[in-house]
Short mmCIF file of C-alpha atoms and ligand atoms in Angstrom, two decimals:
data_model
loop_
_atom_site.label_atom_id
_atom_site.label_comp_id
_atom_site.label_asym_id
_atom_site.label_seq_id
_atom_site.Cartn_x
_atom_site.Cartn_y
_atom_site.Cartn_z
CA UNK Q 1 0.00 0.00 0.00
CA UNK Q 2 1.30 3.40 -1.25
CA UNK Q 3 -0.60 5.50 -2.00
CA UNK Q 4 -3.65 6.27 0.71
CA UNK Q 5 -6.46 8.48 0.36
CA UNK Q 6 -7.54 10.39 3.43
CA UNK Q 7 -11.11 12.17 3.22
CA UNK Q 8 -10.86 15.14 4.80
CA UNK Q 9 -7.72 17.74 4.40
CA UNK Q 10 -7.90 19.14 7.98
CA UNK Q 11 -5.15 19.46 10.68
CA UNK Q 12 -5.34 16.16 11.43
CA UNK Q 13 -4.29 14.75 7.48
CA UNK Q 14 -1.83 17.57 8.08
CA UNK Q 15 0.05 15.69 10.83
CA UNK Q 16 0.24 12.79 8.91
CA UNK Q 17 2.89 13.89 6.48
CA UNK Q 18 6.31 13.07 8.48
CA UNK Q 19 4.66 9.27 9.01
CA UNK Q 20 4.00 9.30 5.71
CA UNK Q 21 7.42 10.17 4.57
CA UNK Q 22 9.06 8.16 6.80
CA UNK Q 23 7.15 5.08 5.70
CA UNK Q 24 6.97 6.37 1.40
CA UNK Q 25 4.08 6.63 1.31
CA UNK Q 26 2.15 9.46 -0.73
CA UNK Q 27 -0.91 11.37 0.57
CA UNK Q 28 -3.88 12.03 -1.38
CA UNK Q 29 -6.84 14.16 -0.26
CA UNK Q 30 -10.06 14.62 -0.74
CA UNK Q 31 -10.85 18.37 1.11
CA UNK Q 32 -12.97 21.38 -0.40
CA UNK Q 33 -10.66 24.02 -0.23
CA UNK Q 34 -7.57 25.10 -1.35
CA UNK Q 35 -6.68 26.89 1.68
CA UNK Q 36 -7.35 23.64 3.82
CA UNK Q 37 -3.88 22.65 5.74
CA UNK Q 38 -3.56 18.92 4.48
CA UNK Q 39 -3.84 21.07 0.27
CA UNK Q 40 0.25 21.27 1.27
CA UNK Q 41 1.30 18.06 2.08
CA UNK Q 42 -0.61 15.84 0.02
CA UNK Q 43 0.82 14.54 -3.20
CA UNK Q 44 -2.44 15.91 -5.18
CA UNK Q 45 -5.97 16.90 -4.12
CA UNK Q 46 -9.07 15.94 -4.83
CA UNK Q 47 -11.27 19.30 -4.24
CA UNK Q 48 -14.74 18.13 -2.73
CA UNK Q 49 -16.72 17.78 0.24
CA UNK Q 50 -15.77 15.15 2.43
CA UNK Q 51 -19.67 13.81 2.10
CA UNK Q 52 -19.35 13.79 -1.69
CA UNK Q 53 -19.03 10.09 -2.41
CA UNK Q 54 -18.32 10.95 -6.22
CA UNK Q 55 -15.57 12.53 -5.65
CA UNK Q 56 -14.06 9.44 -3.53
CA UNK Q 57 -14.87 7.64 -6.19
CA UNK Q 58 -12.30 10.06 -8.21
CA UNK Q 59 -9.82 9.28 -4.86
CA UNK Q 60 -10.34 5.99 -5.32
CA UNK Q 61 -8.74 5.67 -8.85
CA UNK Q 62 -5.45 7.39 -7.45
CA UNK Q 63 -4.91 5.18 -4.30
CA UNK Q 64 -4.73 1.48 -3.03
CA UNK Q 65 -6.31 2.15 0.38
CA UNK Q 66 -8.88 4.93 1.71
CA UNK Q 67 -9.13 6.36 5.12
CA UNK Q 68 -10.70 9.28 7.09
CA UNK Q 69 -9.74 12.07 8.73
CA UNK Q 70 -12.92 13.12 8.81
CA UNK Q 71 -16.11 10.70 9.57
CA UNK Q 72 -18.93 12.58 8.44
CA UNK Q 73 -19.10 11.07 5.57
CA UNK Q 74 -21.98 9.49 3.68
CA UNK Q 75 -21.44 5.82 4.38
CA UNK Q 76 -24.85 4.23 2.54
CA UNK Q 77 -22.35 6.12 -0.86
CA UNK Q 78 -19.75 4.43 -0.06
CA UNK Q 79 -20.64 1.04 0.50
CA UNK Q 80 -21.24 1.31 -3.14
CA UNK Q 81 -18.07 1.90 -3.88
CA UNK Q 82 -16.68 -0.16 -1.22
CA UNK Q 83 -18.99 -3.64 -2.90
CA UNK Q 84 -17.34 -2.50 -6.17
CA UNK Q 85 -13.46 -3.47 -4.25
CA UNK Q 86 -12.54 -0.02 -3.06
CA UNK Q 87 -10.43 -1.11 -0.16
CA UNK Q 88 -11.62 1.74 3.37
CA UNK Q 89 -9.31 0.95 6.11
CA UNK Q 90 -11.43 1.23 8.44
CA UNK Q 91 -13.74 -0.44 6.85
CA UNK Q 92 -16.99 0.98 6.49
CA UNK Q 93 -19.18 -1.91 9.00
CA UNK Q 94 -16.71 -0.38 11.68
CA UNK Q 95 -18.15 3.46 11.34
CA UNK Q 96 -21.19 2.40 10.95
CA UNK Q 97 -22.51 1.84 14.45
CA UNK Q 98 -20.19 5.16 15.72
CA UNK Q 99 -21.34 7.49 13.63
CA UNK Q 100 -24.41 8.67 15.23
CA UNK Q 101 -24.16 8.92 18.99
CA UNK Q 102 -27.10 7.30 20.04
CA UNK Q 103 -25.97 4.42 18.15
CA UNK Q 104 -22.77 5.00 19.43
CA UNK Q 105 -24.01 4.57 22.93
CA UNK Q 106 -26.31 1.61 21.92
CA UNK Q 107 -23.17 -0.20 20.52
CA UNK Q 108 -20.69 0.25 23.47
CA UNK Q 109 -23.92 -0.75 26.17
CA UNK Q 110 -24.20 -3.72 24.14
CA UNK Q 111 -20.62 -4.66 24.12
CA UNK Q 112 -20.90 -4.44 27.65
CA UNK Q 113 -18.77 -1.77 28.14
CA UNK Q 114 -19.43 1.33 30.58
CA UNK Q 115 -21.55 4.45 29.36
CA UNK Q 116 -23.93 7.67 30.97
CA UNK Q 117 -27.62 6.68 30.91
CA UNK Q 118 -29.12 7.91 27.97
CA UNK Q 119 -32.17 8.14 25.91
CA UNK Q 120 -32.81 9.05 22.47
CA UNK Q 121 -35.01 11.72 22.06
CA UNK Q 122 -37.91 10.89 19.35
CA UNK Q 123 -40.01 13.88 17.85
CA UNK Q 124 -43.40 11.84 19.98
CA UNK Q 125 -41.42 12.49 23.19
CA UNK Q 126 -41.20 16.36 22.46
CA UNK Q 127 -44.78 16.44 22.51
CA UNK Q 128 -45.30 14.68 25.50
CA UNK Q 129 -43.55 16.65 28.36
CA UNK Q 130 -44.85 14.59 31.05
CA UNK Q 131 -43.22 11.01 29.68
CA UNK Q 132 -39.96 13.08 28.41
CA UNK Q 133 -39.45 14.17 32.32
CA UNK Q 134 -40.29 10.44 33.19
CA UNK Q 135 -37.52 9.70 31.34
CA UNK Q 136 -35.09 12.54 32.90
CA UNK Q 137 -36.25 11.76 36.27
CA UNK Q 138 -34.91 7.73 36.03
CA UNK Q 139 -31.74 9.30 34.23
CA UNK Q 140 -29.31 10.47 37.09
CA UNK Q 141 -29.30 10.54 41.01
CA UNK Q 142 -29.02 13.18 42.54
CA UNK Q 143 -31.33 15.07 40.34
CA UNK Q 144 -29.75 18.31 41.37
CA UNK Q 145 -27.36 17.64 38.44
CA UNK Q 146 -28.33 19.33 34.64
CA UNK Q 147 -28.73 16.82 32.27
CA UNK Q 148 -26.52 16.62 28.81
CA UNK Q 149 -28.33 16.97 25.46
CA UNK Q 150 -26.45 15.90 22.37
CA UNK Q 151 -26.76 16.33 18.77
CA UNK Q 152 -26.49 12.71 17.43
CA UNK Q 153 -25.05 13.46 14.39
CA UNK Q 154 -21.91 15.72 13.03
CA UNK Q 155 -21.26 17.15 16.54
CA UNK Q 156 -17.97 18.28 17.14
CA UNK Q 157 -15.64 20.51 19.45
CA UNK Q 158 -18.53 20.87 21.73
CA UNK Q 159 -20.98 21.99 18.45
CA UNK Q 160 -24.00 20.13 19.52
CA UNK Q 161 -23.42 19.02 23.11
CA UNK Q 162 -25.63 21.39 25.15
CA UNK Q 163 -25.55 21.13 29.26
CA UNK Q 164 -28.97 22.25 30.31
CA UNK Q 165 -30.09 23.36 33.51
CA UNK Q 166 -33.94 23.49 33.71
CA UNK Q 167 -37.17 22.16 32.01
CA UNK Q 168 -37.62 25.52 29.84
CA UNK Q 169 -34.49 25.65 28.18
CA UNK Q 170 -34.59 21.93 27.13
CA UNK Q 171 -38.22 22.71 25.43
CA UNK Q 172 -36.69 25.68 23.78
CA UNK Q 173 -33.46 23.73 22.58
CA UNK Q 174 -35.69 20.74 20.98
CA UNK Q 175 -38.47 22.98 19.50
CA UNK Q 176 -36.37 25.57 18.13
CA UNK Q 177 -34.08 22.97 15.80
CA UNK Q 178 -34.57 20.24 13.83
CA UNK Q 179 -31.84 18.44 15.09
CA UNK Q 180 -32.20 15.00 16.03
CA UNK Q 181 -30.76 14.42 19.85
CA UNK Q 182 -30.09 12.19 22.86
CA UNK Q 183 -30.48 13.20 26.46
CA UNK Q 184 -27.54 11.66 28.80
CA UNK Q 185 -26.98 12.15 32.53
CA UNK Q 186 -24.96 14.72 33.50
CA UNK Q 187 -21.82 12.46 34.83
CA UNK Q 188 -19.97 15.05 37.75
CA UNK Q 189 -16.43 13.57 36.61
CA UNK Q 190 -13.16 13.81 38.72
CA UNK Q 191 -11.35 14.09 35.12
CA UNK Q 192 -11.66 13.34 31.65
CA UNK Q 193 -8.68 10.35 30.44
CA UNK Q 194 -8.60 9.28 26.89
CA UNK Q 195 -6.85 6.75 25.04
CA UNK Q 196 -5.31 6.23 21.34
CA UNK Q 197 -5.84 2.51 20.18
CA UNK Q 198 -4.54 1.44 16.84
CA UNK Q 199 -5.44 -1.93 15.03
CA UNK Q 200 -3.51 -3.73 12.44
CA UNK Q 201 -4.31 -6.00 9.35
CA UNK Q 202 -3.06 -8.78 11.47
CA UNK Q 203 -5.15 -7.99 14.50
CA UNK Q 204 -2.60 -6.88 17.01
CA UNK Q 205 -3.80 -4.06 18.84
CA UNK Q 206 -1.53 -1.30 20.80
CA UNK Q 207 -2.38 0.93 23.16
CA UNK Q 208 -0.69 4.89 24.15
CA UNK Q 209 -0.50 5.16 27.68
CA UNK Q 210 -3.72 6.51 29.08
CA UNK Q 211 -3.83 10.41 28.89
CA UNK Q 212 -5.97 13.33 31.27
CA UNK Q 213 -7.87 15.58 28.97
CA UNK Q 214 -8.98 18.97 30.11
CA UNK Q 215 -11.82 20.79 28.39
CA UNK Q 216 -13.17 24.27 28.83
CA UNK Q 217 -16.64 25.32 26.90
CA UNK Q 218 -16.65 21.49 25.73
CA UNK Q 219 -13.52 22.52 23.87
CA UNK Q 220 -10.33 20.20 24.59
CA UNK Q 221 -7.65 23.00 25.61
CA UNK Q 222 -5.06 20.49 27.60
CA UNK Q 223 -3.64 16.79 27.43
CA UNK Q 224 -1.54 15.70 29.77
CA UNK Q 225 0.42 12.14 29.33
CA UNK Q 226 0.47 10.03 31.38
CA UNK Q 227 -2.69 10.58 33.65
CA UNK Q 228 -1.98 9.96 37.16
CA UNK Q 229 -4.22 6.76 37.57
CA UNK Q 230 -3.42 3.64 38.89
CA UNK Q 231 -2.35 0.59 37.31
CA UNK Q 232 -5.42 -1.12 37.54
CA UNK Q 233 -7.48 1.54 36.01
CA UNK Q 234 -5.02 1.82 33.13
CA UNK Q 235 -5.47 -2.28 32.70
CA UNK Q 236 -9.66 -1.49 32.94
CA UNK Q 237 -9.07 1.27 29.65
CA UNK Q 238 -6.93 -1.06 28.36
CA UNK Q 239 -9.65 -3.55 28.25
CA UNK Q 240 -12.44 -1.13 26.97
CA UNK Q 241 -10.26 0.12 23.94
CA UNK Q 242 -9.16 -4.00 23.04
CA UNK Q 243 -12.48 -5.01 22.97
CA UNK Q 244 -13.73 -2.10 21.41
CA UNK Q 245 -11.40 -2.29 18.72
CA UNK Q 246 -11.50 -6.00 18.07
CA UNK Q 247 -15.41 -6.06 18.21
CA UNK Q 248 -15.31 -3.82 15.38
CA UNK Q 249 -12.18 -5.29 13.72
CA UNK Q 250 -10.76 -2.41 13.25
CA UNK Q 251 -8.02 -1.68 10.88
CA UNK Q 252 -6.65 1.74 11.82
CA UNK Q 253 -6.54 4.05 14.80
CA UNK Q 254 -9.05 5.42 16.95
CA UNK Q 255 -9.84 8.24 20.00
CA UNK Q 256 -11.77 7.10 23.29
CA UNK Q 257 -12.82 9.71 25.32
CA UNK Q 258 -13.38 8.81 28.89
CA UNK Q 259 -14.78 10.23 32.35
CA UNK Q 260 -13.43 8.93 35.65
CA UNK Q 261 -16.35 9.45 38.29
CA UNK Q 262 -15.63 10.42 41.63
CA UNK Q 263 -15.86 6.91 42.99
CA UNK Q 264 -12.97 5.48 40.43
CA UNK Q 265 -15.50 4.38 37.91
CA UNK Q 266 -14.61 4.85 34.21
CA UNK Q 267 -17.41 5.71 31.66
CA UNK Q 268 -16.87 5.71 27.79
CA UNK Q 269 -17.77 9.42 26.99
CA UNK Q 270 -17.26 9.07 22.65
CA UNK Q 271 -15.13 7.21 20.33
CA UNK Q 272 -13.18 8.78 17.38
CA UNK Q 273 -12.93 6.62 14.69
CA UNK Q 274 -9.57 8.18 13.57
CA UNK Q 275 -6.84 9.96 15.14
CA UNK Q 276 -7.55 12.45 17.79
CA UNK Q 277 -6.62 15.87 19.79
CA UNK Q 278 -5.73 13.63 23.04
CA UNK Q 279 -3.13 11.82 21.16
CA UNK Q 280 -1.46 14.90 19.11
CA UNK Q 281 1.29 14.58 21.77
CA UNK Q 282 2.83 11.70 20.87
CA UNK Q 283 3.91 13.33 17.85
CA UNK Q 284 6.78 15.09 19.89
CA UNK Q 285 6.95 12.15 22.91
CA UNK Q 286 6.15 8.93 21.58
CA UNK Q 287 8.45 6.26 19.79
CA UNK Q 288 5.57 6.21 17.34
CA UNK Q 289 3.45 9.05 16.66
CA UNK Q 290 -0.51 8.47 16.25
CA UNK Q 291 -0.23 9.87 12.67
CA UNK Q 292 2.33 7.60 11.27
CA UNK Q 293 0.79 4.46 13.47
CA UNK Q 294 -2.68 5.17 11.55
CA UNK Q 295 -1.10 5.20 8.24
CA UNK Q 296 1.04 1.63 9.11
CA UNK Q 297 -2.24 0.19 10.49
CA UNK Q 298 -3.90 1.26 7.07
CA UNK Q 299 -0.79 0.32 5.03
CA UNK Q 300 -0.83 -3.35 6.60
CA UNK Q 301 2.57 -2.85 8.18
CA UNK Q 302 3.38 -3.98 11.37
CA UNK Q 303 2.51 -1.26 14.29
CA UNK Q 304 5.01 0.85 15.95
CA UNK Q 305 6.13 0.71 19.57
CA UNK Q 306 3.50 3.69 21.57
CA UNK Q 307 5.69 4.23 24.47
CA UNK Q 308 6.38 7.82 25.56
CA UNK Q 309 10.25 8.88 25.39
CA UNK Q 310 9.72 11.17 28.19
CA UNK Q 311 8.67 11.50 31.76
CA UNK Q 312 5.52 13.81 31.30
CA UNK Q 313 4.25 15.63 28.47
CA UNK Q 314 1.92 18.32 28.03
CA UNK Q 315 0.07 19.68 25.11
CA UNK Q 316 -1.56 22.60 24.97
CA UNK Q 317 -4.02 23.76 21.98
CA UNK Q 318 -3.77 26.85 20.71
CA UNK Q 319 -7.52 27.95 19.83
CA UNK Q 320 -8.87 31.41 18.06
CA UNK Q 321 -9.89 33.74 20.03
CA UNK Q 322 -10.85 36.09 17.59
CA UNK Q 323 -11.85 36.82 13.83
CA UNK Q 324 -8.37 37.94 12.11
CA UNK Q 325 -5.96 37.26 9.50
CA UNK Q 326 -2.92 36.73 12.18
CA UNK Q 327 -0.37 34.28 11.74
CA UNK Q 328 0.65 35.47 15.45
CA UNK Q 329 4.16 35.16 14.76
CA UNK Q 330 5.58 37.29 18.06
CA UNK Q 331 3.28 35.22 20.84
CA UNK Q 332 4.83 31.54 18.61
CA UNK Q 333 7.84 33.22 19.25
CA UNK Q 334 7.56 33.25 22.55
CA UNK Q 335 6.27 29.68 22.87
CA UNK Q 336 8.98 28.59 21.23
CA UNK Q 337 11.47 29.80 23.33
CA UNK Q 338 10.74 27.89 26.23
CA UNK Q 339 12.51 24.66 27.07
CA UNK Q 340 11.65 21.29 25.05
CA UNK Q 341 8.51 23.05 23.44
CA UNK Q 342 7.52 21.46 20.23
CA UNK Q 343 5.01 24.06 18.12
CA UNK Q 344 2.68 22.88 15.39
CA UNK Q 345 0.96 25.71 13.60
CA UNK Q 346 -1.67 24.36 11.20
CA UNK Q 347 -1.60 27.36 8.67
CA UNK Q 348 -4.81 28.14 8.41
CA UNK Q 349 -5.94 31.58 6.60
CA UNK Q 350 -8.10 32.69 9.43
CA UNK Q 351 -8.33 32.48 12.97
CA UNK Q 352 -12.06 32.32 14.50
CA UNK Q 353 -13.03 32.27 17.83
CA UNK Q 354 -12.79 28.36 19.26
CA UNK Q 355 -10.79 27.34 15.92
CA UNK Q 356 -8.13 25.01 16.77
CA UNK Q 357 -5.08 27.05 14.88
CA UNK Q 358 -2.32 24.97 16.43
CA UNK Q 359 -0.86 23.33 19.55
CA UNK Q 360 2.43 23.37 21.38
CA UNK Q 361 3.79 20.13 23.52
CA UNK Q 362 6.29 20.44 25.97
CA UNK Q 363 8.81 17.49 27.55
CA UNK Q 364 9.26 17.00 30.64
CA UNK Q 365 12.28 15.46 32.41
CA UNK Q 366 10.21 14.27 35.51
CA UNK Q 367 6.92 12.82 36.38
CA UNK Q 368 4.96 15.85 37.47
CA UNK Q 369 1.79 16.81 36.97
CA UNK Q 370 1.95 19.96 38.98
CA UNK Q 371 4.62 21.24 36.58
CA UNK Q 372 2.54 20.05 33.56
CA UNK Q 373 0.07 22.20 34.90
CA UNK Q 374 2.10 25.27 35.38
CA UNK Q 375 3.58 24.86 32.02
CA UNK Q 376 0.30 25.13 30.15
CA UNK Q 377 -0.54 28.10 32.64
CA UNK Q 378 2.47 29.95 31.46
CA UNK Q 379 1.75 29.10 27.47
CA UNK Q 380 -2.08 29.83 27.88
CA UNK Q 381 -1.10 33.33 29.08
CA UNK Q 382 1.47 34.33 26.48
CA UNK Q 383 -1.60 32.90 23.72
CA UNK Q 384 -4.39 34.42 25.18
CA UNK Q 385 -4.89 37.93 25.48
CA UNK Q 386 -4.97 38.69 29.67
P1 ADP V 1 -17.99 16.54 20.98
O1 ADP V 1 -18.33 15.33 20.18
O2 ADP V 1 -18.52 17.78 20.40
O3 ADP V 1 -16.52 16.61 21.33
P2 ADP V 1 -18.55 15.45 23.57
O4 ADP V 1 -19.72 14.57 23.73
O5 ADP V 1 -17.22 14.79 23.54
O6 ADP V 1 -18.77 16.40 22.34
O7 ADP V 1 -18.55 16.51 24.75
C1 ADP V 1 -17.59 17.52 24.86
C2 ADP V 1 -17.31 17.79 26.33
O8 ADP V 1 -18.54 18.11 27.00
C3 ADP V 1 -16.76 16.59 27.10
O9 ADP V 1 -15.38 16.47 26.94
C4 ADP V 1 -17.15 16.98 28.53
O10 ADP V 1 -16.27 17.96 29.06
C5 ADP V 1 -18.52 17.61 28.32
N1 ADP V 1 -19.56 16.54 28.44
C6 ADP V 1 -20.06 15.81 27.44
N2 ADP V 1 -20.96 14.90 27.89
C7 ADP V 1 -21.01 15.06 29.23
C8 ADP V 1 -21.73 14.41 30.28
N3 ADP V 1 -22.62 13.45 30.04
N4 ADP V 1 -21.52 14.85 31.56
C9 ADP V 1 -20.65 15.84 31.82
N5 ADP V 1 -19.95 16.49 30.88
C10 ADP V 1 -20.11 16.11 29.60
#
């Protein structure tokens, strides 16, 4: 395998051009714009909407595997393609179940593996408040706590996840869009952990070392590797992403999102079916980054060793914060002057308030979570305007 089509020409397809060097192999994208980042890196592009299953046919033509960087995709289009031999690593049975949350949900409850409560909220249930707070009330305990209403489809970056505090703003949410959603608990985590999982041809499956995630606004802004958990809670994720990943026999890499409750349970929050924010750190601390292990799980080469190179990482995003045409080149600067920082600026065209423009990792010599911390404080203000 050579040549590998990625739908979708986002930051994400960006970071995949070192692995993809390293191993020979050639990029091809399928993105709409010009000014998208992956347009740089990739051998040739293919200018469509990642949903446009034409077009992949196009990709198709050009490359010996397909993958995503992107999964909103329209999968009933491409199983056409797919019957006809087109070879999707993952294949296309393994998104099918993920890509609409409720399903999501359905799927990892009936794998047995931990999730919120939920419900899926059907247009009859809108119109019958009483049975709609039924179903709230048997939801969480103790009701003081909101509840969580999610888009179930194309939700991303916290677009679509809505925490809701009171009966009148959940009517106004579901009357005022067509959206279809699901209602989940509200789960009062101690942290957020994720974990990278990648899959090969052959069935071996690796694991990164568990990571803490911190969001703000639903928005990831921090990762910090490893998570201080213990060893038997790191052998409990380790579990949840093997099965997960064999269940679907997966061929490729994938993102689980986790909360840790208060009393040490673990919950499965979302999956990514493709590489993720949590694991952009092991670009700069890992033997094998989670770019160039999704493109030798897609290639059917054997899978790279995951283990960090350092102590204690952290990763900090670097997110918009305004509408402008700024590269920001005096606050990089700055970032990259401090020790062991590793900067990845995405070179997008135009920053926007929330957009992920880039992220910085920094290596640390000891385990310390404190300083991890402190690091990110000190990047965060030289970003952000105080
Ligand atoms: P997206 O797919 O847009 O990333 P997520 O479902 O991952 O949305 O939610 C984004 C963030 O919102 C989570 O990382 C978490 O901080 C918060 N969140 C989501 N669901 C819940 C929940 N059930 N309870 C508490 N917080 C939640």
């Amino acid at each position: 395998m050579k040549r590998v089509g990625i739908i979708g020409g986002g930051q994400l397809a960006w970071m995949m051009a070192d692995g993809a060097k390293k191993l020979g192999v050639e990029l091809i994208v399928q993105t709409p714009s010009q000014h998208d980042p992956a347009v740089n890196i990739a051998q040739e592009t293919v200018f469509a909407l990642v949903d446009d299953a034409k077009a992949t046919e196009i990709l198709a033509e050009k490359c010996d595997v397909i993958t995503f960087e992107n999964e909103f995709v329209n999968l009933e289009a491409l199983s056409v393609l797919e019957n006809q031999g087109v070879c999707f690593r993952p294949r296309l049975a393994a998104l099918a179940p993920l890509l609409d949350k409720y399903h999501q949900r359905c799927y990892l409850q009936a794998l047995g593996l931990p999730v919120p409560h939920f419900f899926a909220v059907d247009e009859s249930l809108i119109e019958q408040p009483t049975e709609l707070q039924s179903k709230i009330a048997h939801l969480s305990f103790p009701q003081k706590n909101p509840i969580v209403l999610k888009s179930r489809r194309h939700g991303y970056d916290g677009q679509g996840t809505f925490i809701i505090k009171d009966g009148d703003s959940l009517q106004q949410k579901l009357t005022s869009s067509s959206s279809h959603y699901l209602i989940e608990e509200f789960v009062p985590f101690e942290r957020e952990l994720a974990v990278i999982a990648a899959r090969s041809v052959d069935g071996e499956v690796v694991t990164y070392p568990v990571v803490e995630t911190q969001q703000e606004q639903q928005v990831c802004r921090r990762v910090i590797a490893p998570a201080e958990i213990t060893a038997n809670l790191a052998a409990e994720i380790d579990v949840i992403a093997r099965t997960l990943l064999n269940n679907l026999e997966v061929v490729g890499l994938f993102g689980i999102e986790l909360f840790l409750t208060p009393d040490g349970r673990v919950l499965v929050n979302e999956i990514a079916p493709r590489t993720h924010n949590s694991g952009h750190f092991s670009l700069d601390a890992c033997e094998t980054s989670q770019f160039e292990q999704h493109l030798r799980a897609v290639c059917g080469l054997p899978l790279g060793a995951p283990t960090l190179k350092t102590p204690t990482a952290v990763m900090v995003n670097l997110l918009g914060y305004e509408t402008s045409q700024s590269d920001y080149q005096s606050q990089r600067q700055q970032i990259a002057a401090i020790a062991q920082s590793y900067i990845h600026w995405y070179g997008k065209t135009e920053s926007r308030p929330g957009r992920k423009l880039g992220h910085v990792t920094v290596l640390l010599d000891t385990l310390n979570r404190d300083q991890a911390q402190a690091i990110a404080r000190t990047i965060e203000s030289i970003w952000y305007p105080s």
